Amino acid sequence: MSDPTLRIVFPADAAELRDVRHRIAAWAAPYLSASDVEDLKLAVTEACANAVQHSGTQEIRVTISLDGSCVEVVVEDDGVYQMHLSGVAGDPGAHRGLILMAAMVDDLSLQRGTEKRTGTRVRLVKCPA
Amino acid sequence: MSDEAVRVELTDGLQGAKLSGELDIAVYEKLTAELAPLFEATGDLILDLSDVAFVDSSTIRLFVRLQQSRKDTGSVVLLRPQPHVARVLAVSGVGELGMRVQDQT
């Protein structure tokens, strides 16, 4: 069987996210339930949105592949991960994106881009029920 | 481009709105601008979500800001969410933030 890995490279622009998540959903549909595909769409959107809004990257690279029976999505940028996101004092929702992203997948790992070593890598894994 | 299918219809008396489409950070500013009059109103605010196909954390942030604008005079009522939108609302704990999720008015 040929390697079904899909790689999407796009400019760090919020207007791109809709198309990216639709392509991710179409790729994942044979492997996951409709509900799990929706979870993955949200997780990927949040990961990309972080890169678009806070990292300073010009480009985002999304790779989707199979890891055993699970679907793995890696979102990479060339920016710096901001620990102090929107910085809205007293806004209980300031870190909601990260929490939502984590809640939508079976596994999440985050390698942060820093000033010393730029480039954030988020790995999302969604497994079938 | 991304927001071409996003629509906001305010209902009479500024007590609600019907939202449609995929709501994400690309349309956050547009949504905030179109819903601006609702931030000035008091009482319950009914948002019909039945035609909303997608929400993200920025959408939740907008709902939270609308709830805060009520200043304890009422609640944001999130009406008829599709199943995955309902899941996102539940995970986000909108109930604990003073909002209500309902299947009918």
Coordinates of C-alpha atoms in Angstrom, one line a residue:
Chain A
M1 CA 0.0 0.0 0.0
S2 CA 1.4 3.4 -0.9
D3 CA 2.2 5.9 1.9
P4 CA -0.9 8.0 2.4
T5 CA 1.0 10.8 4.2
L6 CA -0.3 14.2 3.3
R7 CA 1.7 17.4 3.9
I8 CA 0.2 20.8 3.7
V9 CA 2.4 23.9 3.7
F10 CA 0.6 27.3 3.9
P11 CA 1.2 30.9 4.9
A12 CA 0.5 31.8 8.5
D13 CA -2.9 33.4 7.8
A14 CA -6.1 32.7 9.7
A15 CA -8.0 32.7 6.4
E16 CA -6.2 29.5 5.5
L17 CA -7.4 27.5 8.5
R18 CA -10.8 26.5 7.1
D19 CA -9.3 24.9 4.0
V20 CA -6.6 23.2 6.0
R21 CA -9.1 21.6 8.5
H22 CA -11.3 20.5 5.6
R23 CA -8.4 18.7 3.9
I24 CA -7.4 17.1 7.2
A25 CA -11.0 15.9 7.7
A26 CA -11.2 14.5 4.2
W27 CA -7.9 12.6 4.7
A28 CA -8.9 11.2 8.2
A29 CA -12.5 10.2 7.3
P30 CA -11.6 6.6 6.3
Y31 CA -9.9 6.0 9.5
L32 CA -11.9 7.7 12.2
S33 CA -15.6 8.2 13.2
A34 CA -17.3 11.4 12.1
S35 CA -17.2 12.6 15.7
D36 CA -13.5 11.9 16.0
V37 CA -12.9 13.7 12.7
E38 CA -14.6 16.7 14.2
D39 CA -12.4 16.5 17.3
L40 CA -9.3 16.4 15.1
K41 CA -10.4 19.3 13.0
L42 CA -10.7 21.4 16.1
A43 CA -7.4 20.3 17.6
V44 CA -5.6 21.1 14.3
T45 CA -7.3 24.5 14.0
E46 CA -6.2 25.4 17.5
A47 CA -2.6 24.3 16.9
C48 CA -2.5 26.3 13.7
A49 CA -4.3 29.3 15.2
N50 CA -1.6 29.5 18.0
A51 CA 1.0 29.6 15.3
V52 CA -0.8 32.2 13.3
Q53 CA -1.6 34.5 16.2
H54 CA 1.3 34.3 18.5
S55 CA 4.5 32.7 17.0
G56 CA 5.6 35.2 14.4
T57 CA 6.1 32.4 11.9
Q58 CA 5.6 33.1 8.1
E59 CA 4.7 29.5 7.2
I60 CA 3.0 26.5 8.8
R61 CA 3.5 22.9 7.9
V62 CA 0.9 20.3 8.7
T63 CA 1.6 16.6 8.1
I64 CA -1.0 13.9 8.6
S65 CA -0.2 10.2 8.6
L66 CA -1.1 6.9 10.2
D67 CA 0.6 5.7 13.4
G68 CA -0.7 2.2 13.7
S69 CA -4.4 2.4 13.7
C70 CA -4.3 6.0 15.0
V71 CA -4.1 9.2 13.0
E72 CA -1.1 11.5 13.7
V73 CA -1.0 15.2 12.8
V74 CA 2.1 17.2 13.2
V75 CA 1.9 21.0 13.1
E76 CA 5.2 22.8 12.7
D77 CA 6.2 26.5 12.4
D78 CA 9.3 28.6 12.5
G79 CA 8.3 30.9 15.3
V80 CA 8.5 31.3 19.1
Y81 CA 5.9 29.8 21.3
Q82 CA 4.4 32.4 23.6
M83 CA 3.7 31.1 27.1
H84 CA 2.1 34.4 27.9
L85 CA -0.6 34.1 25.2
S86 CA -3.2 36.9 25.0
G87 CA -2.0 38.2 28.3
V88 CA -5.5 39.3 29.2
A89 CA -5.3 39.8 32.9
G90 CA -8.3 38.2 34.6
D91 CA -9.5 36.6 31.4
P92 CA -10.3 33.0 32.4
G93 CA -10.3 32.1 28.7
A94 CA -6.8 33.1 27.8
H95 CA -5.5 29.5 27.7
R96 CA -8.7 27.9 26.5
G97 CA -7.3 27.0 23.1
L98 CA -4.6 24.8 24.6
I99 CA -7.0 23.0 26.9
L100 CA -9.5 22.5 24.2
M101 CA -6.9 21.1 21.9
A102 CA -5.7 18.7 24.5
A103 CA -9.3 17.6 25.2
M104 CA -9.9 16.7 21.6
V105 CA -7.1 14.2 21.1
D106 CA -5.8 11.0 22.7
D107 CA -2.2 12.3 22.9
L108 CA -0.7 15.8 22.6
S109 CA 3.0 16.7 22.7
L110 CA 4.4 20.2 22.3
Q111 CA 8.0 21.1 21.6
R112 CA 8.1 24.8 22.0
G113 CA 10.0 27.2 19.7
T114 CA 12.1 29.6 21.8
E115 CA 14.3 32.6 21.1
K116 CA 17.3 30.3 21.2
R117 CA 15.8 27.6 19.0
T118 CA 12.9 28.8 17.0
G119 CA 10.2 26.4 15.6
T120 CA 7.3 24.9 17.5
R121 CA 6.2 21.4 16.8
V122 CA 2.8 20.1 18.0
R123 CA 2.0 16.4 17.6
L124 CA -1.7 15.4 17.9
V125 CA -2.8 11.8 17.9
K126 CA -6.4 10.6 17.5
C127 CA -7.2 6.9 17.8
P128 CA -10.4 5.2 16.6
A129 CA -12.8 4.1 19.3
Chain B
M1 CA -12.8 34.1 1.5
S2 CA -12.8 32.1 4.7
D3 CA -15.8 34.0 6.1
E4 CA -17.9 33.9 3.0
A5 CA -20.4 31.5 4.6
V6 CA -20.5 33.2 8.0
R7 CA -23.6 35.1 8.7
V8 CA -25.1 37.0 11.6
E9 CA -28.7 38.0 11.8
L10 CA -29.7 40.2 14.8
T11 CA -33.2 39.6 16.1
D12 CA -35.7 42.2 17.2
G13 CA -35.0 44.1 20.4
L14 CA -31.4 43.1 20.5
Q15 CA -32.3 40.0 22.5
G16 CA -30.6 37.6 20.2
A17 CA -28.9 36.6 17.0
K18 CA -28.8 33.7 14.6
L19 CA -25.2 32.7 13.6
S20 CA -24.3 30.5 10.6
G21 CA -21.2 28.9 9.2
E22 CA -17.8 28.0 10.5
L23 CA -16.7 30.3 13.4
D24 CA -13.0 30.5 13.9
I25 CA -10.3 33.2 14.4
A26 CA -10.5 34.2 10.8
V27 CA -14.0 35.6 11.5
Y28 CA -13.6 36.6 15.1
E29 CA -13.3 40.4 14.3
K30 CA -16.2 40.3 11.9
L31 CA -18.4 38.4 14.4
T32 CA -17.5 40.8 17.2
A33 CA -18.3 43.8 15.0
E34 CA -21.7 42.5 13.9
L35 CA -22.6 41.5 17.4
A36 CA -21.5 44.8 18.8
P37 CA -25.0 46.1 19.6
L38 CA -25.7 43.1 21.8
F39 CA -22.9 44.1 24.1
E40 CA -24.9 47.1 25.1
A41 CA -28.1 45.3 25.8
T42 CA -29.2 43.7 29.1
G43 CA -31.2 40.6 30.0
D44 CA -31.0 37.1 28.4
L45 CA -29.4 36.9 25.0
I46 CA -30.4 34.0 22.7
L47 CA -27.8 32.9 20.2
D48 CA -29.3 30.4 17.7
L49 CA -26.4 28.0 16.8
S50 CA -28.4 25.5 14.7
D51 CA -26.6 26.5 11.5
V52 CA -23.2 26.8 13.1
A53 CA -21.0 24.0 11.7
F54 CA -17.8 24.7 13.7
V55 CA -16.6 26.6 16.7
D56 CA -13.1 27.1 18.2
S57 CA -11.7 28.7 21.3
S58 CA -12.0 32.2 19.9
T59 CA -15.8 31.6 19.5
I60 CA -15.9 30.5 23.2
R61 CA -14.0 33.7 24.1
L62 CA -16.6 35.7 22.2
F63 CA -19.4 34.0 24.1
V64 CA -17.7 34.6 27.4
R65 CA -17.3 38.3 26.5
L66 CA -21.1 38.5 25.7
Q67 CA -21.9 36.7 29.0
Q68 CA -19.7 39.2 30.9
S69 CA -21.5 42.1 29.1
R70 CA -24.8 40.9 30.7
K71 CA -23.4 42.1 34.1
D72 CA -25.7 39.6 36.0
T73 CA -28.9 40.9 34.3
G74 CA -29.2 37.6 32.3
S75 CA -27.6 34.8 30.6
V76 CA -26.3 34.0 27.1
V77 CA -28.5 31.1 25.9
L78 CA -26.8 28.9 23.3
L79 CA -29.7 27.4 21.4
R80 CA -29.8 24.2 19.4
P81 CA -26.1 23.5 18.9
Q82 CA -25.1 20.7 16.5
P83 CA -23.6 17.7 18.3
H84 CA -19.9 18.6 18.0
V85 CA -20.6 22.2 18.8
A86 CA -22.4 21.0 21.9
R87 CA -19.4 18.9 22.8
V88 CA -17.1 21.9 22.5
L89 CA -19.4 24.0 24.7
A90 CA -19.5 21.2 27.3
V91 CA -15.7 20.8 27.4
S92 CA -15.3 24.6 27.6
G93 CA -17.6 24.6 30.7
V94 CA -19.9 27.3 29.4
G95 CA -22.4 26.3 32.1
E96 CA -20.0 27.2 34.9
L97 CA -19.4 30.5 33.2
G98 CA -23.1 31.5 33.5
M99 CA -24.4 30.5 30.1
R100 CA -27.1 28.0 29.3
V101 CA -27.2 25.5 26.4
Q102 CA -30.8 24.7 25.3
D103 CA -32.5 22.7 22.6
Q104 CA -35.5 24.9 22.5
T105 CA -36.6 28.4 23.8

